[in-house]
């Protein structure tokens, strides 16, 4: 099993400059190789240049330009040429299929953000100072860069990549791990209902609250986006200092929300997978289709739409919780698989309107967002618990209909 890790690097000022130069030089190598392939393709002979031919020129290029191309790892340069090779392979595949794809494009230095090292120990070394309490990664031409290693790396490191995101630099590792042992069976089953008031409710009547920090971060993000929207839209290099700061602030807050959401999702999913053998949840894709207000076509001008009552603010809140659930479900499925647990997605239609006691289906069973009160048999419960119970039942029906 291959697992990826992403850690923030803490380069010194000098290392930051070197990292920028490393990216710039790999970008210009990419663009030069692209130019060569384009020229060959446009030539009357329609020659195509292969990766092997371009890779064979690397030695010369490095010898010719020792101050720039010669500084960096041979292997990371090969990986850059291979990336271009992949782009061309995809391009030719689509041409062959009769499509009209665009030729692979030149990358501006802002659109080229990653340098790959295909093998740890070749041009790079993860944990290059093992006796030091601070973790470092050594990169050829840059030095030993400090890394914020916030979790242990399990298994043998295979590949190392360096990525720029905004003003930050990350190191991304892939490590080979042994298959985890499945967890022992618990005999427990659960259904979950994902909500706005609570992150989720389960069929046993428990609630997992929405993270507190989530709402605070969203409020800050909204404010930052409002500030940003006051600046005119101009090209990146024409922005004033205040404008640049506003862009950076929005990006930082997005990153923070993303990281908090990820941590919360990991923790919640882990608890569920430890406790239950079988987990049923609503199918988010179906739920989103049901929930989105239908677009209203404007009869006066065909092809345009009238407002349908979906406000922008509700949109932001919803898109943030939807993203949270999407991340959570992805993590839940991955954890369940490695632990040998069953996870099933069910059609959420009527799960909030069906009485778990008598089976009566009615929208009136749910007088408010939180309460369920069956108009037929009088059953009373929290609406989300009822939803989760119905999800569990639907999941069991599905499982029994398609036994593994
Ligand atoms: Zn009932």
GROMACS .gro file of C-alpha atoms and ligand atoms in nm:
model
  405
    1UNK     CA    1   0.000   0.000   0.000
    2UNK     CA    2   0.133   0.344  -0.095
    3UNK     CA    3   0.061   0.636   0.136
    4UNK     CA    4   0.130   1.003   0.074
    5UNK     CA    5   0.244   1.257   0.331
    6UNK     CA    6   0.256   1.632   0.290
    7UNK     CA    7   0.466   1.849   0.521
    8UNK     CA    8   0.533   2.221   0.533
    9UNK     CA    9   0.898   2.310   0.480
   10UNK     CA   10   1.071   2.589   0.672
   11UNK     CA   11   1.343   2.703   0.434
   12UNK     CA   12   1.586   2.981   0.529
   13UNK     CA   13   1.587   3.297   0.318
   14UNK     CA   14   1.875   3.160   0.111
   15UNK     CA   15   1.705   2.823   0.067
   16UNK     CA   16   1.381   2.992  -0.036
   17UNK     CA   17   1.568   3.171  -0.312
   18UNK     CA   18   1.733   2.843  -0.419
   19UNK     CA   19   1.397   2.663  -0.423
   20UNK     CA   20   1.258   2.938  -0.647
   21UNK     CA   21   1.553   2.899  -0.881
   22UNK     CA   22   1.514   2.522  -0.885
   23UNK     CA   23   1.150   2.559  -0.988
   24UNK     CA   24   1.236   2.824  -1.247
   25UNK     CA   25   1.507   2.611  -1.407
   26UNK     CA   26   1.291   2.299  -1.419
   27UNK     CA   27   1.018   2.514  -1.574
   28UNK     CA   28   1.251   2.644  -1.843
   29UNK     CA   29   1.375   2.290  -1.910
   30UNK     CA   30   1.012   2.183  -1.953
   31UNK     CA   31   0.940   2.471  -2.189
   32UNK     CA   32   1.257   2.414  -2.394
   33UNK     CA   33   1.177   2.046  -2.435
   34UNK     CA   34   0.822   2.139  -2.529
   35UNK     CA   35   0.951   2.386  -2.790
   36UNK     CA   36   1.170   2.117  -2.943
   37UNK     CA   37   0.879   1.875  -2.968
   38UNK     CA   38   0.645   2.136  -3.113
   39UNK     CA   39   0.899   2.239  -3.377
   40UNK     CA   40   0.954   1.878  -3.476
   41UNK     CA   41   0.582   1.811  -3.495
   42UNK     CA   42   0.515   2.119  -3.709
   43UNK     CA   43   0.801   2.042  -3.944
   44UNK     CA   44   0.686   1.897  -4.276
   45UNK     CA   45   0.824   1.557  -4.177
   46UNK     CA   46   0.596   1.548  -3.867
   47UNK     CA   47   0.880   1.395  -3.667
   48UNK     CA   48   0.803   1.305  -3.312
   49UNK     CA   49   1.070   1.331  -3.047
   50UNK     CA   50   1.077   1.071  -2.776
   51UNK     CA   51   1.159   1.098  -2.409
   52UNK     CA   52   1.478   0.896  -2.458
   53UNK     CA   53   1.618   1.145  -2.709
   54UNK     CA   54   1.547   1.441  -2.483
   55UNK     CA   55   1.685   1.267  -2.177
   56UNK     CA   56   2.004   1.185  -2.369
   57UNK     CA   57   2.065   1.558  -2.419
   58UNK     CA   58   2.051   1.633  -2.047
   59UNK     CA   59   2.419   1.563  -1.988
   60UNK     CA   60   2.517   1.819  -2.249
   61UNK     CA   61   2.266   2.076  -2.127
   62UNK     CA   62   2.401   2.043  -1.774
   63UNK     CA   63   2.764   2.072  -1.889
   64UNK     CA   64   2.681   2.373  -2.102
   65UNK     CA   65   2.496   2.556  -1.822
   66UNK     CA   66   2.668   2.461  -1.493
   67UNK     CA   67   2.543   2.772  -1.308
   68UNK     CA   68   2.178   2.688  -1.368
   69UNK     CA   69   2.077   2.349  -1.511
   70UNK     CA   70   2.397   2.185  -1.384
   71UNK     CA   71   2.309   2.263  -1.021
   72UNK     CA   72   2.005   2.041  -0.993
   73UNK     CA   73   1.944   1.673  -0.969
   74UNK     CA   74   1.971   1.475  -1.291
   75UNK     CA   75   1.681   1.256  -1.177
   76UNK     CA   76   1.443   1.544  -1.106
   77UNK     CA   77   1.522   1.684  -1.451
   78UNK     CA   78   1.445   1.346  -1.604
   79UNK     CA   79   1.119   1.341  -1.409
   80UNK     CA   80   1.032   1.683  -1.557
   81UNK     CA   81   1.096   1.553  -1.910
   82UNK     CA   82   0.886   1.247  -1.831
   83UNK     CA   83   0.601   1.470  -1.722
   84UNK     CA   84   0.613   1.640  -2.062
   85UNK     CA   85   0.626   1.298  -2.227
   86UNK     CA   86   0.304   1.204  -2.049
   87UNK     CA   87   0.135   1.524  -2.163
   88UNK     CA   88   0.231   1.445  -2.522
   89UNK     CA   89   0.124   1.082  -2.496
   90UNK     CA   90  -0.221   1.202  -2.383
   91UNK     CA   91  -0.226   1.458  -2.666
   92UNK     CA   92  -0.146   1.197  -2.935
   93UNK     CA   93  -0.392   0.950  -2.788
   94UNK     CA   94  -0.669   1.208  -2.826
   95UNK     CA   95  -0.559   1.302  -3.179
   96UNK     CA   96  -0.570   0.934  -3.271
   97UNK     CA   97  -0.918   0.905  -3.124
   98UNK     CA   98  -1.033   1.176  -3.367
   99UNK     CA   99  -1.059   1.455  -3.110
  100UNK     CA  100  -0.900   1.796  -3.155
  101UNK     CA  101  -0.709   1.851  -2.831
  102UNK     CA  102  -0.490   2.153  -2.765
  103UNK     CA  103  -0.117   2.095  -2.789
  104UNK     CA  104   0.055   2.081  -2.445
  105UNK     CA  105   0.117   2.438  -2.335
  106UNK     CA  106   0.414   2.637  -2.223
  107UNK     CA  107   0.408   2.693  -1.851
  108UNK     CA  108   0.462   3.033  -1.699
  109UNK     CA  109   0.672   3.009  -1.385
  110UNK     CA  110   0.357   3.070  -1.176
  111UNK     CA  111   0.193   2.766  -1.336
  112UNK     CA  112   0.481   2.533  -1.272
  113UNK     CA  113   0.481   2.443  -0.904
  114UNK     CA  114   0.629   2.096  -0.855
  115UNK     CA  115   0.966   1.923  -0.885
  116UNK     CA  116   0.959   1.544  -0.849
  117UNK     CA  117   1.239   1.322  -0.726
  118UNK     CA  118   1.149   0.968  -0.832
  119UNK     CA  119   1.367   0.796  -0.571
  120UNK     CA  120   1.462   0.890  -0.216
  121UNK     CA  121   1.841   0.912  -0.198
  122UNK     CA  122   1.881   1.027  -0.558
  123UNK     CA  123   1.916   1.407  -0.563
  124UNK     CA  124   1.724   1.427  -0.236
  125UNK     CA  125   1.730   1.264   0.104
  126UNK     CA  126   1.435   1.246   0.341
  127UNK     CA  127   1.535   1.283   0.706
  128UNK     CA  128   1.888   1.379   0.611
  129UNK     CA  129   1.986   1.459   0.971
  130UNK     CA  130   1.842   1.161   1.165
  131UNK     CA  131   2.024   1.244   1.491
  132UNK     CA  132   1.888   1.597   1.501
  133UNK     CA  133   1.550   1.656   1.676
  134UNK     CA  134   1.446   1.870   1.378
  135UNK     CA  135   1.355   1.679   1.062
  136UNK     CA  136   1.525   1.796   0.744
  137UNK     CA  137   1.511   1.702   0.380
  138UNK     CA  138   1.825   1.747   0.173
  139UNK     CA  139   1.769   1.869  -0.181
  140UNK     CA  140   2.053   1.888  -0.430
  141UNK     CA  141   2.141   2.252  -0.496
  142UNK     CA  142   1.931   2.375  -0.200
  143UNK     CA  143   2.069   2.210   0.114
  144UNK     CA  144   1.916   2.061   0.428
  145UNK     CA  145   1.572   2.221   0.457
  146UNK     CA  146   1.380   2.211   0.787
  147UNK     CA  147   1.047   2.029   0.774
  148UNK     CA  148   0.742   2.060   1.001
  149UNK     CA  149   0.688   1.690   1.040
  150UNK     CA  150   0.352   1.685   1.220
  151UNK     CA  151   0.301   1.309   1.201
  152UNK     CA  152   0.531   1.010   1.183
  153UNK     CA  153   0.613   0.862   0.844
  154UNK     CA  154   0.540   0.491   0.843
  155UNK     CA  155   0.716   0.264   0.595
  156UNK     CA  156   0.993   0.317   0.344
  157UNK     CA  157   1.000   0.650   0.161
  158UNK     CA  158   0.985   0.596  -0.216
  159UNK     CA  159   0.943   0.934  -0.387
  160UNK     CA  160   0.993   1.293  -0.278
  161UNK     CA  161   0.831   1.599  -0.439
  162UNK     CA  162   0.870   1.967  -0.368
  163UNK     CA  163   0.566   2.185  -0.426
  164UNK     CA  164   0.509   2.558  -0.404
  165UNK     CA  165   0.166   2.677  -0.292
  166UNK     CA  166   0.142   3.054  -0.272
  167UNK     CA  167   0.438   3.159  -0.061
  168UNK     CA  168   0.472   2.823   0.111
  169UNK     CA  169   0.684   2.525   0.020
  170UNK     CA  170   0.581   2.167   0.090
  171UNK     CA  171   0.755   1.836   0.067
  172UNK     CA  172   0.534   1.546  -0.043
  173UNK     CA  173   0.645   1.190   0.025
  174UNK     CA  174   0.509   0.858  -0.083
  175UNK     CA  175   0.589   0.565   0.142
  176UNK     CA  176   0.539   0.195   0.097
  177UNK     CA  177   0.352   0.037   0.388
  178UNK     CA  178   0.251  -0.313   0.484
  179UNK     CA  179  -0.122  -0.387   0.451
  180UNK     CA  180  -0.285  -0.304   0.784
  181UNK     CA  181  -0.444  -0.580   0.986
  182UNK     CA  182  -0.825  -0.575   0.975
  183UNK     CA  183  -0.979  -0.465   1.307
  184UNK     CA  184  -1.158  -0.732   1.512
  185UNK     CA  185  -1.535  -0.754   1.458
  186UNK     CA  186  -1.749  -0.561   1.709
  187UNK     CA  187  -2.094  -0.689   1.608
  188UNK     CA  188  -2.217  -0.329   1.587
  189UNK     CA  189  -2.393  -0.155   1.296
  190UNK     CA  190  -2.473   0.211   1.251
  191UNK     CA  191  -2.646   0.455   1.017
  192UNK     CA  192  -2.540   0.819   0.996
  193UNK     CA  193  -2.727   1.133   0.895
  194UNK     CA  194  -2.513   1.433   0.799
  195UNK     CA  195  -2.660   1.766   0.899
  196UNK     CA  196  -2.603   2.137   0.943
  197UNK     CA  197  -2.682   2.173   1.314
  198UNK     CA  198  -2.472   1.866   1.395
  199UNK     CA  199  -2.194   1.731   1.178
  200UNK     CA  200  -2.367   1.396   1.202
  201UNK     CA  201  -2.624   1.204   1.402
  202UNK     CA  202  -2.610   0.827   1.435
  203UNK     CA  203  -2.886   0.568   1.460
  204UNK     CA  204  -2.806   0.504   1.829
  205UNK     CA  205  -2.910   0.858   1.920
  206UNK     CA  206  -2.557   1.003   1.945
  207UNK     CA  207  -2.456   1.332   1.790
  208UNK     CA  208  -2.120   1.450   1.662
  209UNK     CA  209  -2.127   1.831   1.680
  210UNK     CA  210  -1.997   2.055   1.406
  211UNK     CA  211  -1.645   2.169   1.487
  212UNK     CA  212  -1.651   2.499   1.678
  213UNK     CA  213  -1.350   2.636   1.498
  214UNK     CA  214  -1.530   2.572   1.168
  215UNK     CA  215  -1.784   2.850   1.210
  216UNK     CA  216  -1.526   3.099   1.331
  217UNK     CA  217  -1.300   3.027   1.036
  218UNK     CA  218  -1.592   3.065   0.793
  219UNK     CA  219  -1.683   3.406   0.937
  220UNK     CA  220  -1.323   3.519   0.897
  221UNK     CA  221  -1.313   3.382   0.545
  222UNK     CA  222  -1.629   3.571   0.451
  223UNK     CA  223  -1.483   3.894   0.585
  224UNK     CA  224  -1.158   3.837   0.398
  225UNK     CA  225  -1.345   3.765   0.075
  226UNK     CA  226  -1.548   4.085   0.118
  227UNK     CA  227  -1.226   4.282   0.158
  228UNK     CA  228  -1.077   4.117  -0.149
  229UNK     CA  229  -1.387   4.188  -0.358
  230UNK     CA  230  -1.331   4.565  -0.314
  231UNK     CA  231  -1.018   4.551  -0.526
  232UNK     CA  232  -1.054   4.572  -0.904
  233UNK     CA  233  -0.971   4.261  -1.106
  234UNK     CA  234  -0.621   4.307  -1.239
  235UNK     CA  235  -0.335   4.087  -1.340
  236UNK     CA  236  -0.129   3.932  -1.065
  237UNK     CA  237   0.175   4.151  -1.132
  238UNK     CA  238  -0.030   4.474  -1.140
  239UNK     CA  239  -0.175   4.431  -0.791
  240UNK     CA  240  -0.099   4.686  -0.521
  241UNK     CA  241   0.056   4.570  -0.193
  242UNK     CA  242  -0.279   4.586  -0.009
  243UNK     CA  243  -0.444   4.387  -0.282
  244UNK     CA  244  -0.173   4.122  -0.266
  245UNK     CA  245  -0.213   4.099   0.110
  246UNK     CA  246  -0.589   4.050   0.072
  247UNK     CA  247  -0.534   3.768  -0.178
  248UNK     CA  248  -0.284   3.605   0.055
  249UNK     CA  249  -0.524   3.632   0.350
  250UNK     CA  250  -0.804   3.455   0.161
  251UNK     CA  251  -0.563   3.181   0.052
  252UNK     CA  252  -0.431   3.137   0.409
  253UNK     CA  253  -0.781   3.110   0.553
  254UNK     CA  254  -0.888   2.861   0.288
  255UNK     CA  255  -0.585   2.652   0.376
  256UNK     CA  256  -0.670   2.672   0.745
  257UNK     CA  257  -1.033   2.568   0.690
  258UNK     CA  258  -0.917   2.282   0.473
  259UNK     CA  259  -0.669   2.156   0.730
  260UNK     CA  260  -0.917   2.179   1.020
  261UNK     CA  261  -1.181   2.001   0.817
  262UNK     CA  262  -0.936   1.725   0.733
  263UNK     CA  263  -0.832   1.673   1.097
  264UNK     CA  264  -1.192   1.661   1.211
  265UNK     CA  265  -1.290   1.420   0.936
  266UNK     CA  266  -1.002   1.186   1.025
  267UNK     CA  267  -1.097   1.181   1.391
  268UNK     CA  268  -1.470   1.129   1.331
  269UNK     CA  269  -1.414   0.856   1.072
  270UNK     CA  270  -1.165   0.675   1.294
  271UNK     CA  271  -1.416   0.663   1.584
  272UNK     CA  272  -1.687   0.518   1.358
  273UNK     CA  273  -1.460   0.256   1.202
  274UNK     CA  274  -1.330   0.142   1.542
  275UNK     CA  275  -1.677   0.098   1.686
  276UNK     CA  276  -1.882  -0.052   1.402
  277UNK     CA  277  -1.857  -0.335   1.149
  278UNK     CA  278  -2.114  -0.188   0.918
  279UNK     CA  279  -2.176   0.181   0.842
  280UNK     CA  280  -2.451   0.318   0.617
  281UNK     CA  281  -2.459   0.680   0.503
  282UNK     CA  282  -2.661   0.891   0.262
  283UNK     CA  283  -2.542   0.910  -0.098
  284UNK     CA  284  -2.433   1.274  -0.119
  285UNK     CA  285  -2.460   1.295  -0.497
  286UNK     CA  286  -2.826   1.197  -0.490
  287UNK     CA  287  -2.889   1.422  -0.194
  288UNK     CA  288  -2.738   1.725  -0.368
  289UNK     CA  289  -2.947   1.662  -0.677
  290UNK     CA  290  -3.263   1.648  -0.469
  291UNK     CA  291  -3.180   1.956  -0.267
  292UNK     CA  292  -3.065   2.207  -0.529
  293UNK     CA  293  -3.357   2.434  -0.623
  294UNK     CA  294  -3.444   2.372  -0.988
  295UNK     CA  295  -3.321   2.648  -1.220
  296UNK     CA  296  -3.610   2.863  -1.347
  297UNK     CA  297  -3.586   2.935  -1.719
  298UNK     CA  298  -3.671   3.293  -1.817
  299UNK     CA  299  -3.960   3.279  -2.067
  300UNK     CA  300  -3.872   3.624  -2.211
  301UNK     CA  301  -3.514   3.538  -2.309
  302UNK     CA  302  -3.454   3.172  -2.390
  303UNK     CA  303  -3.131   3.037  -2.250
  304UNK     CA  304  -3.119   3.265  -1.945
  305UNK     CA  305  -3.244   3.200  -1.594
  306UNK     CA  306  -3.445   3.385  -1.331
  307UNK     CA  307  -3.331   3.392  -0.968
  308UNK     CA  308  -3.455   3.075  -0.798
  309UNK     CA  309  -3.431   3.187  -0.436
  310UNK     CA  310  -3.099   3.025  -0.356
  311UNK     CA  311  -2.918   3.305  -0.176
  312UNK     CA  312  -2.546   3.354  -0.204
  313UNK     CA  313  -2.492   3.325   0.171
  314UNK     CA  314  -2.681   2.999   0.202
  315UNK     CA  315  -2.473   2.889  -0.094
  316UNK     CA  316  -2.144   2.954   0.084
  317UNK     CA  317  -2.251   2.784   0.407
  318UNK     CA  318  -2.381   2.488   0.217
  319UNK     CA  319  -2.084   2.453  -0.010
  320UNK     CA  320  -1.859   2.453   0.295
  321UNK     CA  321  -2.055   2.183   0.476
  322UNK     CA  322  -2.090   1.982   0.156
  323UNK     CA  323  -1.715   1.995   0.107
  324UNK     CA  324  -1.673   1.883   0.469
  325UNK     CA  325  -1.897   1.581   0.420
  326UNK     CA  326  -1.732   1.492   0.090
  327UNK     CA  327  -1.389   1.490   0.254
  328UNK     CA  328  -1.527   1.296   0.549
  329UNK     CA  329  -1.685   1.025   0.333
  330UNK     CA  330  -1.369   0.982   0.126
  331UNK     CA  331  -1.168   0.931   0.445
  332UNK     CA  332  -1.435   0.705   0.597
  333UNK     CA  333  -1.430   0.477   0.292
  334UNK     CA  334  -1.050   0.458   0.291
  335UNK     CA  335  -1.027   0.381   0.663
  336UNK     CA  336  -1.309   0.128   0.645
  337UNK     CA  337  -1.143  -0.053   0.359
  338UNK     CA  338  -0.811  -0.092   0.535
  339UNK     CA  339  -0.986  -0.204   0.854
  340UNK     CA  340  -1.206  -0.458   0.675
  341UNK     CA  341  -1.533  -0.274   0.752
  342UNK     CA  342  -1.839  -0.238   0.525
  343UNK     CA  343  -1.957   0.108   0.422
  344UNK     CA  344  -2.268   0.149   0.207
  345UNK     CA  345  -2.416   0.463   0.050
  346UNK     CA  346  -2.796   0.468   0.029
  347UNK     CA  347  -3.052   0.675  -0.156
  348UNK     CA  348  -3.153   0.942   0.097
  349UNK     CA  349  -3.504   0.994  -0.044
  350UNK     CA  350  -3.766   0.976   0.233
  351UNK     CA  351  -3.514   0.894   0.504
  352UNK     CA  352  -3.624   1.205   0.693
  353UNK     CA  353  -3.998   1.147   0.639
  354UNK     CA  354  -4.047   0.778   0.716
  355UNK     CA  355  -4.161   0.669   1.062
  356UNK     CA  356  -3.925   0.400   1.195
  357UNK     CA  357  -4.205   0.257   1.415
  358UNK     CA  358  -4.496   0.220   1.174
  359UNK     CA  359  -4.347   0.297   0.833
  360UNK     CA  360  -4.582   0.588   0.760
  361UNK     CA  361  -4.424   0.827   0.504
  362UNK     CA  362  -4.526   1.192   0.520
  363UNK     CA  363  -4.361   1.533   0.509
  364UNK     CA  364  -4.588   1.626   0.802
  365UNK     CA  365  -4.404   1.375   1.020
  366UNK     CA  366  -4.136   1.640   1.052
  367UNK     CA  367  -4.299   1.958   1.183
  368UNK     CA  368  -3.964   2.135   1.248
  369UNK     CA  369  -3.602   2.085   1.147
  370UNK     CA  370  -3.527   1.898   1.472
  371UNK     CA  371  -3.840   1.710   1.569
  372UNK     CA  372  -3.998   1.401   1.427
  373UNK     CA  373  -4.358   1.337   1.526
  374UNK     CA  374  -4.540   1.062   1.336
  375UNK     CA  375  -4.891   1.177   1.237
  376UNK     CA  376  -5.004   0.814   1.217
  377UNK     CA  377  -4.873   0.642   1.534
  378UNK     CA  378  -4.748   0.937   1.738
  379UNK     CA  379  -4.382   0.823   1.754
  380UNK     CA  380  -4.158   1.104   1.882
  381UNK     CA  381  -3.783   1.138   1.830
  382UNK     CA  382  -3.507   1.369   1.718
  383UNK     CA  383  -3.545   1.407   1.342
  384UNK     CA  384  -3.177   1.338   1.271
  385UNK     CA  385  -3.180   1.018   1.476
  386UNK     CA  386  -3.482   0.902   1.276
  387UNK     CA  387  -3.297   0.989   0.954
  388UNK     CA  388  -2.992   0.789   1.065
  389UNK     CA  389  -3.208   0.489   1.163
  390UNK     CA  390  -3.376   0.490   0.821
  391UNK     CA  391  -3.036   0.516   0.654
  392UNK     CA  392  -2.916   0.211   0.850
  393UNK     CA  393  -3.224   0.012   0.749
  394UNK     CA  394  -3.188   0.107   0.384
  395UNK     CA  395  -2.821   0.011   0.401
  396UNK     CA  396  -2.901  -0.332   0.544
  397UNK     CA  397  -3.161  -0.387   0.272
  398UNK     CA  398  -2.902  -0.301   0.010
  399UNK     CA  399  -2.639  -0.523   0.168
  400UNK     CA  400  -2.875  -0.819   0.188
  401UNK     CA  401  -2.985  -0.768  -0.172
  402UNK     CA  402  -2.620  -0.783  -0.294
  403UNK     CA  403  -2.437  -1.017  -0.059
  404UNK     CA  404  -2.062  -0.995  -0.107
  405LIG    ZN1  405  -4.540   0.608   1.296
   0.00000   0.00000   0.00000
